[in-house]
Coordinates of C-alpha atoms in Angstrom, one line a residue:
M762 CA 4.7 -1.4 -27.7
R763 CA 2.9 -4.6 -27.0
I764 CA 0.5 -7.1 -28.7
G765 CA -1.6 -7.2 -25.5
L766 CA -1.0 -6.3 -21.9
I767 CA -2.8 -9.3 -20.6
L768 CA -0.9 -11.7 -22.7
A769 CA 2.4 -10.7 -21.1
L770 CA 1.2 -10.4 -17.5
G771 CA -1.1 -13.4 -17.7
L772 CA 1.9 -15.7 -18.1
L773 CA 4.1 -13.9 -15.6
A774 CA 3.7 -16.5 -12.9
A775 CA 4.5 -19.3 -15.2
A776 CA 7.7 -17.6 -16.3
A777 CA 8.7 -17.2 -12.7
V778 CA 8.5 -20.9 -12.1
G779 CA 10.3 -21.6 -15.3
Y780 CA 13.2 -19.3 -14.2
L781 CA 13.4 -20.8 -10.8
V782 CA 13.5 -24.4 -12.0
F783 CA 15.3 -23.9 -15.3
P784 CA 17.4 -20.7 -15.1
P785 CA 18.9 -19.2 -18.3
E786 CA 22.0 -20.9 -19.6
G787 CA 25.1 -19.9 -17.6
T788 CA 23.1 -19.4 -14.4
S789 CA 23.3 -21.8 -11.5
P790 CA 19.9 -23.5 -11.0
T791 CA 20.2 -22.7 -7.3
A792 CA 21.5 -19.2 -7.6
V793 CA 18.4 -17.5 -6.2
P794 CA 19.7 -14.8 -3.8
A795 CA 17.6 -13.7 -0.8
A796 CA 16.5 -10.1 -0.7
D797 CA 19.2 -7.7 0.5
E798 CA 19.1 -4.2 1.8
G799 CA 17.5 -1.9 -0.7
E800 CA 15.7 -4.7 -2.5
S801 CA 12.0 -5.6 -2.5
P802 CA 10.9 -8.9 -1.1
T803 CA 11.5 -11.7 -3.6
E804 CA 8.5 -12.4 -5.8
V805 CA 7.4 -16.1 -6.0
P806 CA 4.7 -18.0 -7.8
T807 CA 1.3 -17.8 -6.2
L808 CA -2.1 -19.4 -6.7
A809 CA -3.4 -16.2 -8.0
G810 CA -0.8 -16.3 -10.7
A811 CA -1.9 -19.8 -11.6
G812 CA -5.5 -18.7 -11.8
T813 CA -8.7 -19.4 -10.0
R814 CA -11.0 -20.5 -12.8
A815 CA -11.4 -23.6 -14.8
V816 CA -10.1 -24.5 -18.2
G817 CA -12.4 -27.2 -19.5
G818 CA -13.6 -29.7 -16.9
D819 CA -16.9 -30.7 -15.5
A820 CA -20.2 -28.8 -15.6
Q821 CA -19.4 -27.0 -12.4
G822 CA -16.2 -25.5 -13.9
G823 CA -13.8 -27.8 -12.2
L824 CA -11.0 -29.9 -13.7
D825 CA -11.6 -33.7 -14.1
P826 CA -8.3 -35.4 -13.1
S827 CA -9.1 -38.7 -14.8
R828 CA -10.1 -37.0 -18.1
L829 CA -7.0 -34.8 -18.0
L830 CA -4.7 -37.8 -17.3
A831 CA -6.2 -39.8 -20.2
E832 CA -5.7 -36.8 -22.5
L833 CA -2.1 -36.4 -21.5
R834 CA -1.3 -40.1 -21.9
A835 CA -2.7 -40.1 -25.4
L836 CA -0.2 -37.4 -26.5
D837 CA 3.4 -37.8 -27.4
P838 CA 5.8 -36.5 -24.6
E839 CA 6.5 -33.1 -26.2
A840 CA 2.8 -32.4 -26.9
A841 CA 1.9 -33.7 -23.4
G842 CA 4.3 -31.2 -21.9
R843 CA 2.8 -28.3 -23.8
R844 CA -0.7 -29.3 -22.8
L845 CA 0.4 -29.7 -19.2
E846 CA 1.9 -26.2 -19.3
Q847 CA -1.3 -24.8 -20.9
V848 CA -3.6 -26.3 -18.2
G849 CA -1.2 -25.7 -15.3
T850 CA -0.1 -22.1 -15.9
G851 CA -3.2 -20.6 -17.5
R852 CA -4.8 -17.8 -15.7
T853 CA -8.0 -19.9 -15.6
G854 CA -7.7 -22.7 -13.2
A855 CA -9.4 -24.2 -10.1
N856 CA -8.4 -26.6 -7.3
V857 CA -8.1 -30.1 -8.6
P858 CA -9.5 -33.2 -6.8
Y859 CA -6.9 -35.6 -5.6
D860 CA -6.2 -38.5 -7.9
R861 CA -3.3 -40.9 -7.1
A862 CA -2.6 -41.7 -10.7
L863 CA -2.5 -38.0 -11.8
V864 CA -0.2 -37.1 -8.9
A865 CA 2.2 -39.9 -9.9
Y866 CA 2.1 -38.6 -13.5
L867 CA 2.8 -35.0 -12.3
L868 CA 5.7 -36.1 -10.1
E869 CA 7.2 -37.9 -13.0
A870 CA 6.8 -34.9 -15.2
L871 CA 8.7 -32.8 -12.6
R872 CA 11.6 -35.2 -13.0
S873 CA 11.4 -35.3 -16.8
G874 CA 13.5 -32.2 -17.4
D875 CA 11.0 -30.8 -20.0
R876 CA 10.5 -27.1 -19.2
A877 CA 6.9 -26.9 -20.2
A878 CA 6.0 -30.1 -18.3
V879 CA 7.8 -28.9 -15.2
Q880 CA 6.0 -25.6 -15.2
G881 CA 2.6 -27.2 -15.6
A882 CA 3.2 -30.0 -13.1
T883 CA 4.4 -27.5 -10.4
F884 CA 1.3 -25.4 -10.6
L885 CA -1.1 -28.4 -10.9
L886 CA 0.4 -30.1 -7.8
A887 CA -0.1 -26.9 -5.9
R888 CA -3.8 -26.9 -6.8
I889 CA -4.6 -30.5 -5.9
R890 CA -6.8 -30.6 -2.8
P891 CA -6.2 -32.5 -0.6
L892 CA -2.7 -33.5 -1.5
P893 CA -0.9 -35.5 1.3
Y894 CA 2.4 -33.8 2.3
A895 CA 4.0 -37.3 2.0
E896 CA 3.5 -37.1 -1.8
V897 CA 5.7 -33.9 -2.1
Q898 CA 8.2 -34.5 0.8
P899 CA 10.5 -36.8 -1.2
L900 CA 11.2 -34.0 -3.6
L901 CA 12.9 -32.1 -0.8
A902 CA 15.4 -34.9 -0.5
E903 CA 16.2 -35.1 -4.2
E904 CA 19.8 -34.8 -5.3
E905 CA 18.9 -32.3 -8.1
G906 CA 18.5 -28.8 -6.7
R907 CA 15.9 -27.9 -9.3
L908 CA 13.5 -30.5 -7.9
R909 CA 14.0 -29.2 -4.3
M910 CA 13.2 -25.7 -5.6
A911 CA 10.1 -27.0 -7.4
A912 CA 9.0 -28.5 -4.0
I913 CA 9.6 -25.1 -2.3
S914 CA 7.5 -23.4 -5.0
I915 CA 4.7 -25.8 -4.3
L916 CA 5.0 -25.2 -0.6
S917 CA 4.8 -21.5 -1.2
M918 CA 1.5 -21.8 -3.1
W919 CA 0.1 -24.1 -0.3
A920 CA 1.1 -21.6 2.3
R921 CA -0.5 -18.7 0.5
A922 CA -3.7 -20.7 0.2
G923 CA -3.7 -21.2 4.0
E924 CA -2.6 -24.8 4.0
S925 CA -0.8 -25.3 7.4
Y926 CA 0.4 -28.8 6.5
A927 CA 3.2 -27.1 4.6
D928 CA 5.0 -26.4 7.9
P929 CA 7.1 -29.5 8.0
G930 CA 8.3 -28.9 4.5
W931 CA 9.4 -25.4 5.4
L932 CA 11.6 -26.7 8.2
E933 CA 13.2 -29.1 5.9
A934 CA 13.8 -26.5 3.2
F935 CA 15.4 -24.1 5.7
R936 CA 17.9 -26.8 6.6
D937 CA 18.7 -27.6 2.9
P938 CA 22.4 -28.5 2.6
D939 CA 22.7 -26.0 -0.3
P940 CA 22.7 -22.6 1.4
K941 CA 21.4 -20.9 -1.7
I942 CA 18.3 -23.2 -1.7
A943 CA 17.8 -22.5 2.0
R944 CA 18.0 -18.8 1.3
F945 CA 15.5 -19.2 -1.5
A946 CA 13.1 -20.9 1.0
W947 CA 13.5 -18.0 3.4
A948 CA 13.0 -15.5 0.6
V949 CA 9.7 -17.3 -0.3
V950 CA 8.5 -17.1 3.2
C951 CA 9.5 -13.4 3.4
G952 CA 7.0 -12.8 0.6
G953 CA 4.3 -13.3 3.2
V954 CA 2.6 -16.5 4.3
P955 CA -0.2 -17.0 6.8
Y956 CA 0.7 -17.1 10.5
S957 CA 1.8 -20.5 11.7
S958 CA 2.9 -21.2 15.2
V959 CA 5.3 -23.9 14.0
L960 CA 7.1 -21.5 11.7
A961 CA 6.9 -18.6 14.2
D962 CA 8.5 -20.8 16.9
F963 CA 11.3 -21.8 14.6
C964 CA 11.9 -18.2 13.5
E965 CA 11.8 -16.7 17.0
A966 CA 14.2 -19.3 18.4
K967 CA 16.6 -18.7 15.5
M968 CA 16.7 -15.0 16.2
A969 CA 17.0 -15.5 20.0
T970 CA 19.8 -18.0 19.9
E971 CA 21.9 -17.5 16.8
E972 CA 24.2 -14.8 15.6
A973 CA 23.2 -11.8 13.4
A974 CA 24.2 -13.6 10.2
A975 CA 21.2 -15.9 10.7
W976 CA 18.6 -13.2 11.4
F977 CA 17.9 -12.3 7.8
G978 CA 15.2 -14.8 7.0
P979 CA 13.5 -15.3 10.3
G980 CA 13.0 -11.6 11.0
R981 CA 11.4 -11.0 7.6
A982 CA 9.3 -14.1 7.8
L983 CA 7.8 -13.1 11.1
A984 CA 7.1 -9.6 9.8
G985 CA 5.3 -11.0 6.8
M986 CA 3.0 -13.4 8.9
G987 CA 0.6 -10.7 10.0
P988 CA -0.2 -9.2 13.4
E989 CA 0.7 -12.4 15.3
G990 CA 4.1 -12.7 13.7
L991 CA 4.8 -9.0 14.2
Q992 CA 3.8 -9.2 17.9
R993 CA 6.4 -11.9 18.4
L994 CA 9.0 -10.0 16.4
M995 CA 8.5 -6.8 18.3
K996 CA 8.8 -8.6 21.6
L997 CA 12.4 -9.3 20.7
L998 CA 13.1 -5.6 21.1
D999 CA 12.8 -6.1 24.8
R1000 CA 16.3 -7.7 24.7
K1001 CA 17.7 -4.2 24.2
D1002 CA 20.3 -5.4 21.7
P1003 CA 21.2 -2.6 19.3
E1004 CA 22.3 -5.0 16.6
L1005 CA 19.1 -7.0 16.9
D1006 CA 17.0 -3.8 17.0
Y1007 CA 18.5 -2.6 13.8
E1008 CA 17.8 -6.0 12.1
I1009 CA 14.2 -6.0 13.3
L1010 CA 13.7 -2.5 11.8
R1011 CA 15.0 -3.7 8.5
A1012 CA 12.7 -6.7 8.7
L1013 CA 9.6 -4.6 9.3
R1014 CA 9.5 -3.5 5.6
F1015 CA 8.1 -7.0 4.9
A1016 CA 5.0 -6.3 7.0
R1017 CA 1.7 -6.3 5.2
P1018 CA -0.1 -3.0 4.5
G1019 CA -1.8 -1.8 7.7
D1020 CA -0.2 -4.4 10.0
L1021 CA 2.3 -1.9 11.5
E1022 CA -0.3 0.6 12.8
P1023 CA -0.5 -0.8 16.3
F1024 CA 3.3 -0.5 16.6
Y1025 CA 3.6 3.2 15.6
P1026 CA 4.2 4.3 19.2
R1027 CA 7.1 1.8 19.4
L1028 CA 8.6 3.1 16.1
T1029 CA 8.3 6.8 16.8
P1030 CA 11.4 7.2 19.0
W1031 CA 13.5 5.7 16.2
I1032 CA 11.9 7.9 13.6
L1033 CA 12.6 11.1 15.6
G1034 CA 15.9 10.0 17.0
E1035 CA 19.3 11.6 16.4
D1036 CA 20.7 8.7 14.5
A1037 CA 19.8 9.5 10.9
D1038 CA 20.7 6.0 9.6
V1039 CA 18.4 4.3 12.1
A1040 CA 15.6 6.9 11.4
A1041 CA 15.9 6.2 7.6
I1042 CA 15.6 2.4 8.2
A1043 CA 12.6 2.9 10.5
L1044 CA 10.9 5.1 7.8
A1045 CA 11.8 2.5 5.1
A1046 CA 9.9 0.0 7.1
L1047 CA 6.7 2.0 6.6
Q1048 CA 6.8 2.2 2.8
Q1049 CA 4.3 -0.6 2.3
Q1050 CA 1.8 0.6 4.8
G1051 CA -0.2 2.8 2.4
D1052 CA -3.2 4.7 3.8
A1053 CA -2.6 3.3 7.2
L1054 CA 0.1 5.9 7.6
A1055 CA -2.4 8.7 8.0
P1056 CA -2.4 8.6 11.8
L1057 CA 1.4 8.9 11.8
M1058 CA 1.4 12.2 9.7
P1059 CA 2.3 14.5 12.7
V1060 CA 5.3 12.4 13.4
L1061 CA 6.4 12.3 9.8
I1062 CA 6.1 16.0 9.4
K1063 CA 8.2 16.5 12.6
A1064 CA 10.8 14.1 11.2
W1065 CA 11.3 16.5 8.2
K1066 CA 13.4 18.6 10.5
S1067 CA 16.2 16.2 9.9
E1068 CA 18.5 17.5 7.2
A1069 CA 19.8 14.1 6.3
F1070 CA 19.1 13.1 2.7
G1071 CA 18.3 9.5 3.6
V1072 CA 15.6 10.6 6.1
R1073 CA 14.0 13.2 3.8
W1074 CA 14.1 10.8 0.8
E1075 CA 12.2 8.1 2.7
L1076 CA 9.7 10.7 3.8
V1077 CA 9.2 11.8 0.2
G1078 CA 8.3 8.2 -0.6
L1079 CA 5.8 8.0 2.3
F1080 CA 4.1 11.3 1.4
E1081 CA 3.8 10.1 -2.2
R1082 CA 2.1 7.0 -1.1
L1083 CA -0.4 9.0 1.0
G1084 CA -1.2 11.4 -1.9
P1085 CA -3.8 14.0 -0.9
K1086 CA -3.8 12.6 2.7
A1087 CA -0.3 14.0 3.1
A1088 CA -1.5 17.6 2.5
G1089 CA -0.5 18.5 6.0
A1090 CA 3.1 18.3 4.9
A1091 CA 2.6 21.0 2.2
D1092 CA 4.2 23.7 4.3
V1093 CA 7.5 21.9 4.9
L1094 CA 7.6 20.8 1.2
L1095 CA 7.0 24.4 0.1
A1096 CA 9.8 25.5 2.3
A1097 CA 12.1 22.9 0.9
L1098 CA 11.8 24.5 -2.6
D1099 CA 13.8 27.4 -1.2
E1100 CA 15.8 25.8 1.6
D1101 CA 16.9 22.3 0.6
T1102 CA 20.2 22.2 -1.3
D1103 CA 19.6 18.8 -2.8
D1104 CA 18.0 19.0 -6.3
R1105 CA 16.5 15.5 -5.9
I1106 CA 14.6 16.6 -2.8
V1107 CA 13.5 19.9 -4.5
T1108 CA 12.3 18.0 -7.6
A1109 CA 10.4 15.5 -5.5
A1110 CA 8.8 18.2 -3.4
M1111 CA 7.5 19.9 -6.5
G1112 CA 5.9 16.6 -7.6
L1113 CA 4.4 16.0 -4.2
L1114 CA 2.9 19.5 -4.1
G1115 CA 1.3 18.9 -7.5
G1116 CA -0.1 15.6 -6.4
M1117 CA -1.6 17.1 -3.2
R1118 CA -3.0 20.2 -4.9
A1119 CA -2.5 21.9 -1.5
L1120 CA -2.1 25.6 -0.8
P1121 CA -2.7 26.7 -4.4
E1122 CA -2.6 30.4 -3.5
R1123 CA 1.0 30.0 -2.3
V1124 CA 2.3 27.0 -4.3
L1125 CA 1.2 28.1 -7.8
P1126 CA 3.1 31.4 -7.8
R1127 CA 6.2 29.7 -6.4
L1128 CA 6.1 27.0 -9.2
R1129 CA 5.6 29.7 -11.8
T1130 CA 8.7 31.5 -10.5
A1131 CA 10.6 28.2 -10.7
L1132 CA 10.0 28.1 -14.5
D1133 CA 11.5 31.6 -14.9
E1134 CA 14.4 30.6 -12.7
G1135 CA 15.3 27.7 -15.1
G1136 CA 13.0 25.2 -13.6
D1137 CA 12.2 22.2 -15.8
G1138 CA 9.7 19.4 -16.1
P1139 CA 8.9 18.8 -12.5
A1140 CA 7.8 22.4 -11.9
A1141 CA 5.8 22.4 -15.1
R1142 CA 4.1 19.1 -14.4
A1143 CA 3.4 20.1 -10.8
L1144 CA 1.7 23.3 -12.1
G1145 CA -0.4 21.2 -14.5
A1146 CA -1.5 18.9 -11.8
Y1147 CA -3.4 21.7 -10.2
G1148 CA -5.8 21.7 -13.1
A1149 CA -7.9 24.8 -13.9
A1150 CA -6.4 26.8 -11.1
A1151 CA -3.0 26.6 -13.0
V1152 CA -4.3 27.9 -16.4
P1153 CA -3.5 31.6 -15.8
Y1154 CA 0.1 30.7 -14.7
L1155 CA 0.7 28.5 -17.7
R1156 CA -0.8 31.1 -20.0
S1157 CA 1.7 33.7 -18.8
A1158 CA 4.5 31.1 -19.2
L1159 CA 3.4 30.3 -22.8
E1160 CA 3.5 34.1 -23.5
S1161 CA 7.1 34.4 -22.2
P1162 CA 9.7 35.5 -24.7
D1163 CA 12.0 32.8 -23.2
E1164 CA 11.8 29.7 -25.4
N1165 CA 12.9 27.4 -22.6
V1166 CA 10.0 28.7 -20.4
R1167 CA 7.5 28.1 -23.2
Y1168 CA 9.0 24.6 -23.8
F1169 CA 8.5 23.5 -20.2
A1170 CA 5.1 25.3 -20.0
L1171 CA 3.9 22.9 -22.7
M1172 CA 4.7 20.0 -20.4
G1173 CA 2.5 21.6 -17.8
V1174 CA -0.3 22.0 -20.4
K1175 CA -0.2 18.3 -21.2
A1176 CA -0.6 17.6 -17.5
L1177 CA -3.6 19.8 -17.2
G1178 CA -6.0 17.2 -18.7
A1179 CA -9.3 18.6 -19.8
S1180 CA -8.4 22.2 -18.8
S1181 CA -5.7 22.2 -21.5
K1182 CA -8.2 23.2 -24.2
E1183 CA -8.4 26.6 -22.6
L1184 CA -4.9 27.3 -24.0
R1185 CA -5.4 25.9 -27.5
E1186 CA -5.0 29.3 -29.2
L1187 CA -1.4 29.5 -27.7
V1188 CA -0.5 25.9 -28.1
L1189 CA -1.7 24.8 -31.6
P1190 CA 0.4 27.5 -33.5
L1191 CA 3.5 26.1 -31.9
I1192 CA 3.1 22.8 -33.7
G1193 CA 4.2 24.4 -36.9
V1194 CA 7.3 26.2 -35.6
D1195 CA 10.8 25.4 -37.0
D1196 CA 12.1 24.3 -33.6
G1197 CA 11.4 20.6 -33.7
E1198 CA 11.7 20.0 -29.9
L1199 CA 9.2 22.9 -29.2
A1200 CA 6.9 21.7 -31.9
A1201 CA 6.9 18.1 -30.5
K1202 CA 6.1 19.3 -27.0
A1203 CA 3.2 21.4 -28.5
A1204 CA 1.9 18.4 -30.3
E1205 CA 2.0 16.3 -27.1
A1206 CA 0.0 19.1 -25.4
A1207 CA -2.5 19.1 -28.2
G1208 CA -3.1 15.4 -27.5
S1209 CA -4.5 16.2 -24.1
M1210 CA -7.2 18.6 -25.6
G1211 CA -9.4 16.0 -27.2
E1212 CA -11.5 17.1 -30.1
A1213 CA -10.6 20.8 -29.3
A1214 CA -7.4 20.1 -31.2
A1215 CA -9.1 18.5 -34.2
E1216 CA -8.0 21.3 -36.5
A1217 CA -4.3 20.4 -36.0
V1218 CA -4.7 16.8 -37.1
P1219 CA -3.4 17.3 -40.7
L1220 CA -0.5 19.4 -39.5
L1221 CA 0.4 16.7 -36.9
W1222 CA 0.5 14.2 -39.8
Q1223 CA 2.9 16.4 -41.7
R1224 CA 5.1 16.7 -38.6
L1225 CA 5.3 12.9 -38.6
R1226 CA 6.3 12.8 -42.2
D1227 CA 9.0 15.5 -41.8
G1228 CA 10.5 13.6 -38.8
T1229 CA 9.5 16.0 -36.1
L1230 CA 7.3 13.4 -34.4
K1231 CA 7.9 9.7 -33.9
T1232 CA 5.3 7.1 -34.8
A1233 CA 4.5 6.2 -31.2
Q1234 CA 4.1 9.9 -30.3
L1235 CA 1.6 10.5 -33.0
A1236 CA -0.3 7.3 -32.1
E1237 CA -0.7 8.6 -28.5
I1238 CA -1.6 12.2 -29.7
Y1239 CA -4.2 11.0 -32.2
G1240 CA -5.6 8.6 -29.6
G1241 CA -6.0 11.6 -27.2
I1242 CA -7.7 13.8 -29.8
G1243 CA -10.2 11.1 -30.7
P1244 CA -12.5 10.1 -33.6
T1245 CA -11.5 13.0 -35.9
A1246 CA -7.9 11.9 -35.8
G1247 CA -8.8 8.3 -36.3
A1248 CA -10.9 9.1 -39.3
Y1249 CA -8.1 11.1 -40.8
L1250 CA -5.6 8.3 -40.3
L1251 CA -7.8 5.9 -42.2
T1252 CA -7.7 8.2 -45.2
R1253 CA -4.0 7.9 -45.2
L1254 CA -4.3 4.1 -45.8
G1255 CA -5.4 4.9 -49.3
G1256 CA -2.4 6.9 -50.1
E1257 CA 0.9 6.0 -51.8
A1258 CA 2.9 3.1 -50.5
E1259 CA 5.1 5.1 -48.2
E1260 CA 2.2 7.0 -46.7
R1261 CA 0.2 3.8 -46.3
A1262 CA 3.1 2.2 -44.4
S1263 CA 3.3 5.2 -42.1
A1264 CA -0.4 5.0 -41.3
L1265 CA -0.1 1.3 -40.6
R1266 CA 2.8 1.9 -38.3
V1267 CA 0.8 4.5 -36.4
L1268 CA -2.2 2.1 -36.1
A1269 CA 0.1 -0.7 -35.0
S1270 CA 1.3 1.7 -32.2
Y1271 CA -2.2 2.3 -31.0
R1272 CA -2.4 0.4 -27.7
Y1273 CA -6.2 0.6 -27.4
G1274 CA -9.3 1.1 -29.4
T1275 CA -8.5 0.2 -33.0
A1276 CA -12.0 -1.3 -33.5
F1277 CA -12.8 1.8 -35.6
A1278 CA -10.1 0.7 -38.2
L1279 CA -11.0 -2.9 -38.7
D1280 CA -12.8 -2.5 -42.0
A1281 CA -9.9 -0.6 -43.4
L1282 CA -7.3 -3.0 -42.0
D1283 CA -9.1 -5.9 -43.6
T1284 CA -7.6 -4.8 -47.0
A1285 CA -4.1 -4.3 -45.5
L1286 CA -4.1 -7.9 -44.2
L1287 CA -4.3 -9.0 -47.8
S1288 CA -1.4 -6.9 -48.9
K1289 CA 1.4 -8.6 -50.9
V1290 CA 3.9 -6.6 -48.7
A1291 CA 4.9 -8.7 -45.7
T1292 CA 5.6 -5.6 -43.5
D1293 CA 2.1 -4.2 -44.3
R1294 CA 0.5 -7.5 -43.2
R1295 CA 2.5 -7.7 -40.1
L1296 CA 1.7 -4.1 -39.0
A1297 CA -2.0 -4.6 -39.9
A1298 CA -2.1 -7.8 -37.8
V1299 CA -0.7 -5.9 -34.7
A1300 CA -3.1 -3.1 -35.3
V1301 CA -6.1 -5.5 -35.5
S1302 CA -5.0 -7.2 -32.3
A1303 CA -5.1 -3.9 -30.4
A1304 CA -8.9 -3.8 -30.9
A1305 CA -9.2 -6.6 -28.3
N1306 CA -6.9 -4.9 -25.7
P1307 CA -8.3 -3.6 -22.4
P1308 CA -9.0 0.1 -22.0
P1309 CA -6.1 2.2 -21.0
P1310 CA -5.6 1.8 -17.2
K1311 CA -5.7 5.0 -15.2
N1312 CA -4.2 3.6 -12.0
D1313 CA -2.8 0.4 -10.5
A1314 CA -6.2 -1.0 -9.7
E1315 CA -7.3 -0.7 -13.3
L1316 CA -4.0 -2.2 -14.4
E1317 CA -4.6 -5.2 -12.2
A1318 CA -8.2 -5.5 -13.4
S1319 CA -6.9 -5.5 -17.0
L1320 CA -5.4 -8.9 -16.4
D1321 CA -8.9 -10.4 -16.4
F1322 CA -10.2 -8.2 -19.2
V1323 CA -12.4 -10.0 -21.8
A1324 CA -13.2 -8.2 -25.0
P1325 CA -16.9 -8.4 -26.0
A1326 CA -17.7 -11.6 -27.8
P1327 CA -18.6 -10.0 -31.2
L1328 CA -15.3 -8.1 -31.2
R1329 CA -13.3 -11.1 -30.3
R1330 CA -14.8 -13.1 -33.1
R1331 CA -14.3 -10.3 -35.6
V1332 CA -10.6 -10.0 -34.7
A1333 CA -10.2 -13.8 -34.8
A1334 CA -11.9 -14.0 -38.2
L1335 CA -9.6 -11.3 -39.7
L1336 CA -6.4 -12.9 -38.3
R1337 CA -7.1 -16.6 -38.8
P1338 CA -6.1 -16.7 -42.5
L1339 CA -2.6 -15.4 -41.5
R1340 CA -1.7 -18.0 -38.9
D1341 CA 0.4 -19.8 -41.5
D1342 CA 1.6 -16.6 -43.2
S1343 CA 4.7 -16.9 -45.3
D1344 CA 6.2 -14.1 -43.2
R1345 CA 7.4 -15.9 -40.0
V1346 CA 7.0 -12.9 -37.8
T1347 CA 3.5 -12.2 -39.0
A1348 CA 2.5 -15.8 -38.3
Q1349 CA 4.0 -15.6 -34.8
V1350 CA 2.1 -12.4 -34.0
V1351 CA -1.2 -13.9 -35.3
R1352 CA -0.8 -17.2 -33.4
G1353 CA -0.1 -15.3 -30.2
V1354 CA -3.2 -13.1 -30.6
L1355 CA -5.4 -16.1 -31.4
A1356 CA -4.1 -17.9 -28.4
Q1357 CA -4.9 -14.9 -26.2
L1358 CA -8.4 -14.7 -27.7
A1359 CA -8.9 -18.4 -26.9
R1360 CA -7.9 -17.6 -23.3
M1361 CA -10.5 -14.8 -23.2
E1362 CA -13.1 -17.3 -24.4
A1363 CA -12.1 -19.8 -21.6
L1364 CA -12.2 -17.0 -19.0
E1365 CA -15.7 -16.0 -20.0
V1366 CA -16.9 -19.6 -20.0
G1367 CA -15.4 -19.9 -16.5
R1368 CA -17.2 -16.8 -15.3
Q1369 CA -20.5 -18.0 -16.7
A1370 CA -20.0 -21.3 -14.9
E1371 CA -19.3 -19.5 -11.6
R1372 CA -22.5 -17.5 -11.9

């Protein structure tokens, strides 16, 4: 599914700048719409995306501008552009000391039209400290829209780093003669920049003196500036203008997590009001507030009395964000299973109850009944989320004569986690049944049992060979079972050509933890069959991937994952002979992995320098 999670996400910010400055063919270079109703705030390049550590440089981990400039000038233009992109957009980077000659070179690179050079120059200019605003200001007056947008991207990175001297640039960008670029500037600010009295004065005056069409950017910008900006935005409610009030409520969804808590009393009348559309907009404004919503739970539970779908749907989203802290809503959610006529709300209520694990003595029997009534995956997964308490209910469902009930019960077993092994005697026999869909669900459930399902490993392999299971499914299942499955898979590498190819495809689909297979894969890398070499290269690369993330925090942490040095070197040694492989795809895969391993090495060097 991927060569490496960090390879894709580590270059995300660089790709964002590339799209903004050089859109795909057929797209206007200035066609960057501002966020509209129902959309999330526009994502823009940030300093975090460019990195905070050094790539090369002095002994303190910094980047020597003179040495970099000399290196760039010694290269031909194409190679210099690639090097500039590597330094500028790598996840490892640090603030760069000001050097007039380097700044002149970077400004010229922006004008060069070379995609790689422009990406690198944009990020590097944003990292130079201190960089006089006068050096960037001329870009805002350039005739080419892409250069003005590059300047706005630089301003955004300055602002997110707390550089107040970007203020004059924002005012120029907001007044850009191309309305699409002006809207892009507003969208950047709506992503959240530190509070600035200059920007806040400008936004407040625009909302107080101009018509509704001009409120989009200023309102969202104030909301994203933190408590001071929100205070000024909420003061505009004193004007008692219904149209302005509505626009302010829409803007509040751009507020940072936790910033709206002081204003909950002001929002409560709208949440509980009779106008369902306004209530839904007010609730939508709270979606980014996270755990800070806990004090508002009594109001949110009371708001459930509204039968409007829009209101209840926004409440579902808020309860989901609160997780177990929304357990106080369990009663109204349980009632919704019988009273709400909208299947979307009923399905969501089941999922929420499973996430809360609240009122098990009342919720579990109701969810079990839902399976008999034709309930599907949501009811089963909600049952499984209750863990050990749900085992008796899922056991009775697996013993049901109704095949549909057993099918969905297996989805619940998979969701049980470690407790699923208590049902192995009912689940494992189902892997061999003639009904392929039921067998596949049983196989997936077995993957959650760990080594308790080891006896099913050979049968699972046969279900792959007969087409019941797909390659990716078996890779996930074997990964869940553990070492026994991995060892069995390695024995398949010694089989006939077709079986060996199947084993390689499964290993290539392993997202994590193929270190156990490196010795066996060494032989496959030498195969005369190009497909075998390609699959083996992908499988080897997975050994250096981060562990499987269990939540958003672990996913974010995986961006900076560095595989242990011995493992990195082993993977690199295995793959290096294939960097010029006769199979073009294999060579591309190998070069990409080797580049990522080099980034890991640089990241580790930067960490050691910081210590």
